[in-house]
mmCIF file of C-alpha atoms in Angstrom:
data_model
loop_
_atom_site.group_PDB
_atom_site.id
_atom_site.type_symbol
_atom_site.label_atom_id
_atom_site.label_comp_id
_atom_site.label_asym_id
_atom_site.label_seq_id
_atom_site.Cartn_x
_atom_site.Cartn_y
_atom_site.Cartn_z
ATOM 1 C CA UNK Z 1 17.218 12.202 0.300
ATOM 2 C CA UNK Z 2 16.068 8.647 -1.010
ATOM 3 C CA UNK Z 3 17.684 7.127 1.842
ATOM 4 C CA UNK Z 4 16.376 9.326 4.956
ATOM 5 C CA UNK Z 5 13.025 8.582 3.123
ATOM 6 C CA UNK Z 6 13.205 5.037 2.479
ATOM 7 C CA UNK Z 7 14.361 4.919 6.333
ATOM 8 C CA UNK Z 8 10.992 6.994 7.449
ATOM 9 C CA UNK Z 9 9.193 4.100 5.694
ATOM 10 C CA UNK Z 10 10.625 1.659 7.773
ATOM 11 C CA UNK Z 11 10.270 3.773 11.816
ATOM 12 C CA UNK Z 12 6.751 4.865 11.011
ATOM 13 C CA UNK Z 13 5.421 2.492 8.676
ATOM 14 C CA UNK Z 14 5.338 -0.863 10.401
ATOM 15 C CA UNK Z 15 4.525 0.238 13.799
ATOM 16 C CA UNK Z 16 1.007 1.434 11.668
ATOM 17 C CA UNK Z 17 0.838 -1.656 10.108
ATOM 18 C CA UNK Z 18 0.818 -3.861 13.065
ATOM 19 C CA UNK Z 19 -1.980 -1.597 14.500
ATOM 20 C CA UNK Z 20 -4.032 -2.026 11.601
ATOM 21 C CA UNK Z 21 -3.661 -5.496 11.057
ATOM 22 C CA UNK Z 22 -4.147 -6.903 13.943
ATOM 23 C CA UNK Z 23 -7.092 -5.661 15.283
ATOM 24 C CA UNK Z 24 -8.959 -6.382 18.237
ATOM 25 C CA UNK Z 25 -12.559 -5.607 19.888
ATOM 26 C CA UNK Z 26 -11.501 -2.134 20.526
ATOM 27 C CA UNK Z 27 -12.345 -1.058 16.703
ATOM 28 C CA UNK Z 28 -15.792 -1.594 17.847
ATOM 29 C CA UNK Z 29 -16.066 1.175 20.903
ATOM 30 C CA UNK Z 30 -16.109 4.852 19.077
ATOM 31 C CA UNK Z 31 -19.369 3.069 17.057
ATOM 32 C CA UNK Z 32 -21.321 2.908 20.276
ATOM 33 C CA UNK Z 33 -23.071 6.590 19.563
ATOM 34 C CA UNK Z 34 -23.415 5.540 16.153
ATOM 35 C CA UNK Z 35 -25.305 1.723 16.034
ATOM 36 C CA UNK Z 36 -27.400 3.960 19.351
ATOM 37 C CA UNK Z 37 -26.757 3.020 22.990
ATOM 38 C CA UNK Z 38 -30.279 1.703 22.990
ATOM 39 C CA UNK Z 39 -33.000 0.555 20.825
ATOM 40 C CA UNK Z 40 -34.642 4.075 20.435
ATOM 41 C CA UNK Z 41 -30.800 5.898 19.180
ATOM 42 C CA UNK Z 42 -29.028 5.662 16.539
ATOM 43 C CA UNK Z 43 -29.018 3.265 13.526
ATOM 44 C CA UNK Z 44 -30.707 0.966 15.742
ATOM 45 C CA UNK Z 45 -33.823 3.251 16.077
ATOM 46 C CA UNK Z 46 -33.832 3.058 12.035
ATOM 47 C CA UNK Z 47 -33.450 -1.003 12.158
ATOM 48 C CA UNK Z 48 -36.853 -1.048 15.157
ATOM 49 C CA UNK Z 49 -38.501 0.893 12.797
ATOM 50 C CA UNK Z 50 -38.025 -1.156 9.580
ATOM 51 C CA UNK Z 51 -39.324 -3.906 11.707
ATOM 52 C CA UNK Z 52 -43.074 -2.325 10.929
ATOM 53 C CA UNK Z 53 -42.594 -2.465 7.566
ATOM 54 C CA UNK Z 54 -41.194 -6.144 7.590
ATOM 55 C CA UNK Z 55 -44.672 -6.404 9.035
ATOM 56 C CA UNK Z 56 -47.150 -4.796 6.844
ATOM 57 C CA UNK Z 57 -44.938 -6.358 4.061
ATOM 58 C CA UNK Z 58 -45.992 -10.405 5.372
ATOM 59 C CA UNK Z 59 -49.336 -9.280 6.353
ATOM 60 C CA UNK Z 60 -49.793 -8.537 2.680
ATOM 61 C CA UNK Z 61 -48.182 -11.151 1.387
ATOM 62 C CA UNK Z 62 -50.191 -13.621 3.322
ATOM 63 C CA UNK Z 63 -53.264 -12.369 2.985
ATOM 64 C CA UNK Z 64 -52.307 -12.385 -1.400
ATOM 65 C CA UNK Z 65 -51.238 -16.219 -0.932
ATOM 66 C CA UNK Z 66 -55.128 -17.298 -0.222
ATOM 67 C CA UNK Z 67 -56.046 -15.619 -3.553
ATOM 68 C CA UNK Z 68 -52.902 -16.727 -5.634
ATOM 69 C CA UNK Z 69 -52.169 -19.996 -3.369
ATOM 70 C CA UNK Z 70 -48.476 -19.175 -3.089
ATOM 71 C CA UNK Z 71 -45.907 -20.752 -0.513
ATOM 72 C CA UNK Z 72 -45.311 -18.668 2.138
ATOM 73 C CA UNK Z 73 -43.820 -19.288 5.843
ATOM 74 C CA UNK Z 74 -46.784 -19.445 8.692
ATOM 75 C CA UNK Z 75 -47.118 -16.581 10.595
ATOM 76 C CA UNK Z 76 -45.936 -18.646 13.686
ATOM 77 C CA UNK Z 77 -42.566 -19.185 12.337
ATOM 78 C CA UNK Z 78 -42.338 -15.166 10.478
ATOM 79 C CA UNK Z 79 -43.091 -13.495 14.357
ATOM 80 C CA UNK Z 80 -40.365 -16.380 16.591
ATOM 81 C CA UNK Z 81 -38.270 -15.197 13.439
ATOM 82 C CA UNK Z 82 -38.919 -11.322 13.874
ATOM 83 C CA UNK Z 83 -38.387 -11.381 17.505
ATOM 84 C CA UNK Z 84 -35.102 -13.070 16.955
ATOM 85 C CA UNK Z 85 -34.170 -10.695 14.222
ATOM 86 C CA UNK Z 86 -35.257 -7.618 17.069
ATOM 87 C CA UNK Z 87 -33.316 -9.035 19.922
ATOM 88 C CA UNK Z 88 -29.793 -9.715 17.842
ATOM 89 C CA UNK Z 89 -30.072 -6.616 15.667
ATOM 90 C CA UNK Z 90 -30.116 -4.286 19.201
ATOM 91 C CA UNK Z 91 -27.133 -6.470 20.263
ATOM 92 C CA UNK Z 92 -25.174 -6.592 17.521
ATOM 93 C CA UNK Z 93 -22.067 -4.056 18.478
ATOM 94 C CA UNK Z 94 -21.794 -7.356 21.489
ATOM 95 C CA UNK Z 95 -22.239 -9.950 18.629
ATOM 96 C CA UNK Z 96 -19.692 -7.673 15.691
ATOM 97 C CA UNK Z 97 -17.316 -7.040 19.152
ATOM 98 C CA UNK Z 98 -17.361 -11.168 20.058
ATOM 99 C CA UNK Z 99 -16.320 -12.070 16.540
ATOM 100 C CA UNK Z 100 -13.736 -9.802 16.111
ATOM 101 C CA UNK Z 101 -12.358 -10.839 19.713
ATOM 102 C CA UNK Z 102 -12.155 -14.143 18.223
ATOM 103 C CA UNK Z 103 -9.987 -13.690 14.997
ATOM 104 C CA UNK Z 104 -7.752 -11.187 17.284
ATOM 105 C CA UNK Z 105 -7.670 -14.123 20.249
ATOM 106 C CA UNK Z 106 -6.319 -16.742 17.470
ATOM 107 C CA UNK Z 107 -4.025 -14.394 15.383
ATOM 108 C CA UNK Z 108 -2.217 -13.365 18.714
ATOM 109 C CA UNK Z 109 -2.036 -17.253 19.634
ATOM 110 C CA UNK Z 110 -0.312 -17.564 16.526
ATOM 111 C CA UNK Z 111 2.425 -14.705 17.368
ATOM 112 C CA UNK Z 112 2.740 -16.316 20.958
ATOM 113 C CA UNK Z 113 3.420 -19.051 18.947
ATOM 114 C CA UNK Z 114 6.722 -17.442 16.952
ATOM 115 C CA UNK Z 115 7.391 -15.813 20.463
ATOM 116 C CA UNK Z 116 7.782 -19.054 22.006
ATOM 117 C CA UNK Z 117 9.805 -21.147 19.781
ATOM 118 C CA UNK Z 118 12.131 -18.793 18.148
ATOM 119 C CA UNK Z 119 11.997 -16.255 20.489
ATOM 120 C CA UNK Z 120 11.025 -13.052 18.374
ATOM 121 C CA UNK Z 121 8.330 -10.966 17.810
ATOM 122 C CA UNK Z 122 5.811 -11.524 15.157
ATOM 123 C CA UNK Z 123 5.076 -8.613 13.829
ATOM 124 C CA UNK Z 124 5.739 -6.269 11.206
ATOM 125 C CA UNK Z 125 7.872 -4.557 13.775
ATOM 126 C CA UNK Z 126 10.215 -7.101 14.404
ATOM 127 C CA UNK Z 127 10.362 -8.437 10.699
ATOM 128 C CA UNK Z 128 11.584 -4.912 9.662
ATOM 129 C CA UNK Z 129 14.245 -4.911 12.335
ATOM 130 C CA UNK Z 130 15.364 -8.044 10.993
ATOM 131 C CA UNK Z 131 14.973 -8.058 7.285
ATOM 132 C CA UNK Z 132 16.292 -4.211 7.041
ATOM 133 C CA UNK Z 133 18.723 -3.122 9.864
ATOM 134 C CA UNK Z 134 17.769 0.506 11.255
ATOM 135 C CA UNK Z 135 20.784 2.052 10.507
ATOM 136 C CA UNK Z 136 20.725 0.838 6.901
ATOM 137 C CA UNK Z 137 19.450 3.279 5.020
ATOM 138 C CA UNK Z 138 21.475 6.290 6.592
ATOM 139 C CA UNK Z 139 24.900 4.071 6.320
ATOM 140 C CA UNK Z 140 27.420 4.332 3.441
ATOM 141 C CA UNK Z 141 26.243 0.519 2.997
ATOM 142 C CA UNK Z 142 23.286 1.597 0.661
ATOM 143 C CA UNK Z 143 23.617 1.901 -2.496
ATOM 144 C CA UNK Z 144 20.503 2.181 -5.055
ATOM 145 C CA UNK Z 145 21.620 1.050 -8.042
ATOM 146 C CA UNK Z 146 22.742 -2.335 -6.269
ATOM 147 C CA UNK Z 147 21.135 -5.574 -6.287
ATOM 148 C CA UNK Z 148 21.229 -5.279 -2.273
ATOM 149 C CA UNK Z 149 19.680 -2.027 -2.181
ATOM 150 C CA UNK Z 150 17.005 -2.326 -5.095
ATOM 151 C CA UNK Z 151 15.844 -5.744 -3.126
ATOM 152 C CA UNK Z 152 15.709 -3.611 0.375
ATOM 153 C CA UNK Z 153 14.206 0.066 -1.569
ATOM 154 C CA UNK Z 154 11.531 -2.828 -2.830
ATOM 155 C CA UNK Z 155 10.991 -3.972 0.472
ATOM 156 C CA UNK Z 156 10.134 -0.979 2.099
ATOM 157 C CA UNK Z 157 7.911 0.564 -0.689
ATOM 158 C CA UNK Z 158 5.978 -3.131 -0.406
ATOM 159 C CA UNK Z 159 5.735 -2.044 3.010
ATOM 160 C CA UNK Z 160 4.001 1.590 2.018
ATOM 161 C CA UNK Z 161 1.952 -0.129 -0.158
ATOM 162 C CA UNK Z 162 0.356 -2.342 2.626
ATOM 163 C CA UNK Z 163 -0.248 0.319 5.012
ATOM 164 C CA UNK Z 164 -2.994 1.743 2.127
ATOM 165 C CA UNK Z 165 -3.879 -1.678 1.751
ATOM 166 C CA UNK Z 166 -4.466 -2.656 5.485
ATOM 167 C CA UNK Z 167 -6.377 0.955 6.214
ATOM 168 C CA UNK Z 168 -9.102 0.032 3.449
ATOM 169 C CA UNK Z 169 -9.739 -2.806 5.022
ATOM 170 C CA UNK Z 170 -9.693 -0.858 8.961
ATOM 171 C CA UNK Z 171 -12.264 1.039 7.651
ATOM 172 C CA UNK Z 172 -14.211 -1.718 5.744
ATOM 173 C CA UNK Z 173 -14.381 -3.390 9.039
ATOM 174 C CA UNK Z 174 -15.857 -0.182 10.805
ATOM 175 C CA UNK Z 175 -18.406 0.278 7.878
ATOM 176 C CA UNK Z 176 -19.737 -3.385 8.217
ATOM 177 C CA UNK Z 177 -19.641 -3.112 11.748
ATOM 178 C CA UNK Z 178 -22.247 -0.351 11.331
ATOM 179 C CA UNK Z 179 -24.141 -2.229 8.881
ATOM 180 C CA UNK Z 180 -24.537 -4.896 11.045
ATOM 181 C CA UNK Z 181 -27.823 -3.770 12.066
ATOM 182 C CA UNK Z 182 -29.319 -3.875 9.022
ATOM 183 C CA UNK Z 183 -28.004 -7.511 7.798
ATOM 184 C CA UNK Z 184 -29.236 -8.890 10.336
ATOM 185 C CA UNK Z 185 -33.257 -6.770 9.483
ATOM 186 C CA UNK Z 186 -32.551 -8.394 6.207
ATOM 187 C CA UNK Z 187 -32.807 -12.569 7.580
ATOM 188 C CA UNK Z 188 -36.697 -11.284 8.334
ATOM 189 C CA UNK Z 189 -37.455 -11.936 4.908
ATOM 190 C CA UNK Z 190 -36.452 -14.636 2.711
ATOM 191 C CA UNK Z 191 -36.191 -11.922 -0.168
ATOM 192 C CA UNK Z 192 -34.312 -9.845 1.672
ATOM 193 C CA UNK Z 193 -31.554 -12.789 3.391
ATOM 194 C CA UNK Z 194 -28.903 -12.164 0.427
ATOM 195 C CA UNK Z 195 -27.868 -9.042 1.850
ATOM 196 C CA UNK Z 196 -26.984 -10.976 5.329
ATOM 197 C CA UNK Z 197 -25.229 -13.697 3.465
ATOM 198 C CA UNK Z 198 -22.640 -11.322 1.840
ATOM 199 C CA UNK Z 199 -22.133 -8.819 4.587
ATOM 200 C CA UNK Z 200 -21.100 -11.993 6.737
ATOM 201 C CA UNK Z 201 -18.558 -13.228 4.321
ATOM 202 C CA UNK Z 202 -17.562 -9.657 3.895
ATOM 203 C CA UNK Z 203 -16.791 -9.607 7.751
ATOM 204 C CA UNK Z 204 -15.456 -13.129 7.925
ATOM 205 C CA UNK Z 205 -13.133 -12.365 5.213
ATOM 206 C CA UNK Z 206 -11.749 -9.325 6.616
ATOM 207 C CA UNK Z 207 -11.214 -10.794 9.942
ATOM 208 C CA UNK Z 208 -9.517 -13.870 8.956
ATOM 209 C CA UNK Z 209 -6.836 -11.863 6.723
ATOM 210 C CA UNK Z 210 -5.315 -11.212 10.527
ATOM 211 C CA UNK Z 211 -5.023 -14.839 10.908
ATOM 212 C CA UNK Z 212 -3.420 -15.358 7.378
ATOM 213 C CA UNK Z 213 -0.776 -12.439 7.897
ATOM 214 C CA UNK Z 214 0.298 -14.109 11.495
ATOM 215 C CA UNK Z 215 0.663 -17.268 9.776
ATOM 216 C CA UNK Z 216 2.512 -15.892 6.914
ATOM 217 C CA UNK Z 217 4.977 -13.272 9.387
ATOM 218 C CA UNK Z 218 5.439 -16.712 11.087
ATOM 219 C CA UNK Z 219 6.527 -18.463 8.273
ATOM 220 C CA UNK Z 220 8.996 -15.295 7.779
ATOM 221 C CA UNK Z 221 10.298 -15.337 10.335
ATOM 222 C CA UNK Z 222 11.565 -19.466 10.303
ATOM 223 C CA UNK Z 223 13.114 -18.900 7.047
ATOM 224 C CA UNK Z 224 14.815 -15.610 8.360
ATOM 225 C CA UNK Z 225 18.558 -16.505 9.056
ATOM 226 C CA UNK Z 226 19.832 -14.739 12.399
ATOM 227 C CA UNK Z 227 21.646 -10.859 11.502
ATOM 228 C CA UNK Z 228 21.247 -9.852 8.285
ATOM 229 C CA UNK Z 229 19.480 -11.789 5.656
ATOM 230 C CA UNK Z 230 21.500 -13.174 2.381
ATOM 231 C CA UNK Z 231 20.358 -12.337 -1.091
ATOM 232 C CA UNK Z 232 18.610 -15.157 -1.578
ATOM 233 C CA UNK Z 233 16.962 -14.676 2.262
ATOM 234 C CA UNK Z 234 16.173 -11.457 0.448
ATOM 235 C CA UNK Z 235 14.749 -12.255 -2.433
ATOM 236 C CA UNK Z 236 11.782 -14.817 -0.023
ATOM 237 C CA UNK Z 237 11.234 -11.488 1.686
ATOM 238 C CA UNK Z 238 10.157 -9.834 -1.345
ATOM 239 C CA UNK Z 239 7.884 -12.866 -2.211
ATOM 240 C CA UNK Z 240 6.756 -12.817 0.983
ATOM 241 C CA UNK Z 241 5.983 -8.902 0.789
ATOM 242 C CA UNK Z 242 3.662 -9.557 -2.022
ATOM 243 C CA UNK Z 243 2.235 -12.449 -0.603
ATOM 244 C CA UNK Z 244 1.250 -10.210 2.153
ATOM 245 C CA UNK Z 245 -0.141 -7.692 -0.024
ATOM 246 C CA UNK Z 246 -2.379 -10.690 -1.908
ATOM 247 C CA UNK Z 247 -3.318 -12.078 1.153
ATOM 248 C CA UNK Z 248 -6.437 -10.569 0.635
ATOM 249 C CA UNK Z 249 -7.231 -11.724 -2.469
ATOM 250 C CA UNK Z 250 -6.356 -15.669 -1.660
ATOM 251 C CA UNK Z 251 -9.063 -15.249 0.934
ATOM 252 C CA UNK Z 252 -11.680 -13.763 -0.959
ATOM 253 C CA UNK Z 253 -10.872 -16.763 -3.065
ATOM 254 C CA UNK Z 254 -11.546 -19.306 -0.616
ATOM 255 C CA UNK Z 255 -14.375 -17.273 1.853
ATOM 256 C CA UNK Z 256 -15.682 -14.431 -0.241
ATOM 257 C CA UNK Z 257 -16.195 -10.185 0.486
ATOM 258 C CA UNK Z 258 -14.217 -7.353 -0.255
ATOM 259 C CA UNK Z 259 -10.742 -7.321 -1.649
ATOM 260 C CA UNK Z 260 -8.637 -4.248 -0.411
ATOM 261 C CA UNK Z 261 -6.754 -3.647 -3.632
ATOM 262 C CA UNK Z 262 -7.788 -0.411 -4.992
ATOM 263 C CA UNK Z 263 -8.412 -1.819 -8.625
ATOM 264 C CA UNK Z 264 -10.862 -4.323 -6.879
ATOM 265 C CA UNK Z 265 -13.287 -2.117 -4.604
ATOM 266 C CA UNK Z 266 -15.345 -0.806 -7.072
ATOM 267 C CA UNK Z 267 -16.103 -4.509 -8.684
ATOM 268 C CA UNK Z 268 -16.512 -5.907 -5.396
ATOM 269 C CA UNK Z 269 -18.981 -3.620 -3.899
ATOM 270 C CA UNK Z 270 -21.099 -4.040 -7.168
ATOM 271 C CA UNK Z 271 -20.619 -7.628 -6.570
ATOM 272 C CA UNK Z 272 -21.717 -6.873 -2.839
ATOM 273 C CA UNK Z 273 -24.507 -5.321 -3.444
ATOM 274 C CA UNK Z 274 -26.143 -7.052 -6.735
ATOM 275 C CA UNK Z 275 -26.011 -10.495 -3.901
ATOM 276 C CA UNK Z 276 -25.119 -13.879 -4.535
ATOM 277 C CA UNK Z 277 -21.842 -13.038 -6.818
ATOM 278 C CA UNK Z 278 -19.384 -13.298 -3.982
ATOM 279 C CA UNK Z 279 -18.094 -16.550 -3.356
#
């Protein structure tokens, strides 16, 4: 039973981890209805609407700064702002679409890469096949309570683990996709510009973890000996495994934004939202 499961782990698994992972501009095109197919639909009919308030909100403020002589921005540079602000908040599916295209254009450069000089494919697909031969599992070769088969059993739970991982982060991607609207409302007002600032490095950081994985299924895949892998081979797959699964966390480290580990949401959407706590 353990090994018919451990074996389902491997078939279904990766070929749902490579679609999540590596994502491209398509995650963007069932949001359409959603952001509004115009500026009078949708979230975007919410963000037009705001743009009043923004409004009465610096009318008030400057007409208070020639009682209390505060600094404030002249009204020439508050309206070229706003009218920015209104043109790239209606096209920001294009702009959110155009930066994901990006991150998926240089991740798949990277697996070309592997392609091309060793002549595999990079991708949890073709690590699997690699690391953990198909027929494993179901042959009289595995054996649980062996070193072999507690390294491999490892393995493919790592791989479970990821796919929870990587779909946290699929839909973290949709939901600041959607909020992209309202980020970019927020650069109207110099009060408001923290919320932009961490919903970018949100998106940046969730984007660029495609990048890191190719590099790191690269790197795999050069220390990966041809057939099956030694112990010791084995044993750099199961770092690597967990590397995979902190990849996340090394760059929230370096860029900032969510980390998909379950124990980290909830103190990184506080952080998120309380501005100027991510990194």
């Amino acid at each position: 039973m353990l090994a018919n499961l451990l074996s389902s782990i491997n078939t279904n698994v990766t070929e749902f981890l490579d679609r999540l992972i590596f994502i491209n501009s398509d995650v963007t095109l069932n949001l359409i209805n959603v952001l509004g197919k115009n500026s009078y639909s949708g979230i975007n009919l919410i963000c037009n609407s705001l743009i009043y308030g923004f409004l009465l909100y610096y009318a008030f403020s400057y007409l208070l700064s020639h009682l209390t002589f505060a600094q404030i921005e002249s009204p020439h540079q508050f309206i070229f702002k706003l009218i920015l602000c209104v043109f790239a908040l209606n096209a920001s599916l294009v702009l959110c679409s155009g930066l994901i295209f990006i991150f998926s254009y240089v991740s798949n450069m990277i697996r070309e890469l592997g392609n091309y000089l060793l002549g595999v494919d990079v991708s949890f697909t073709g690590l699997i096949s690699n690391v953990i031969p198909k027929d494993y599992f179901i042959s009289n070769s595995f054996s649980l309570f062996s070193f072999d088969g507690i390294l491999k059993a490892s393995i493919s739970f790592g791989f479970l683990s990821l796919t929870i991982s990587y779909s946290i982060r699929y839909i973290l991607i949709k939901t600041l996709v959607i909020l992209a609207p309202f980020a970019i409302l927020s650069l109207c007002s110099s009060k408001t510009n923290w919320f932009f600032k961490s919903w970018f490095k949100s998106l940046l950081s969730m984007l660029f973890l495609q990048v890191f994985v190719a590099i790191i299924l690269l790197v795999c895949f050069i220390v990966e000996n041809n057939g099956v892998a030694s112990l010791p081979s084995q044993i750099i797959h199961l770092g690597m495994i967990y590397t995979l699964f902190k990849a996340n966390s090394f760059v929230k480290e370096f860029i900032g934004g969510f980390g998909t580990d379950v124990s980290l949401n909830a103190s990184s959407l506080s952080s998120f939202f309380r501005g100027g706590d991510l990194k």
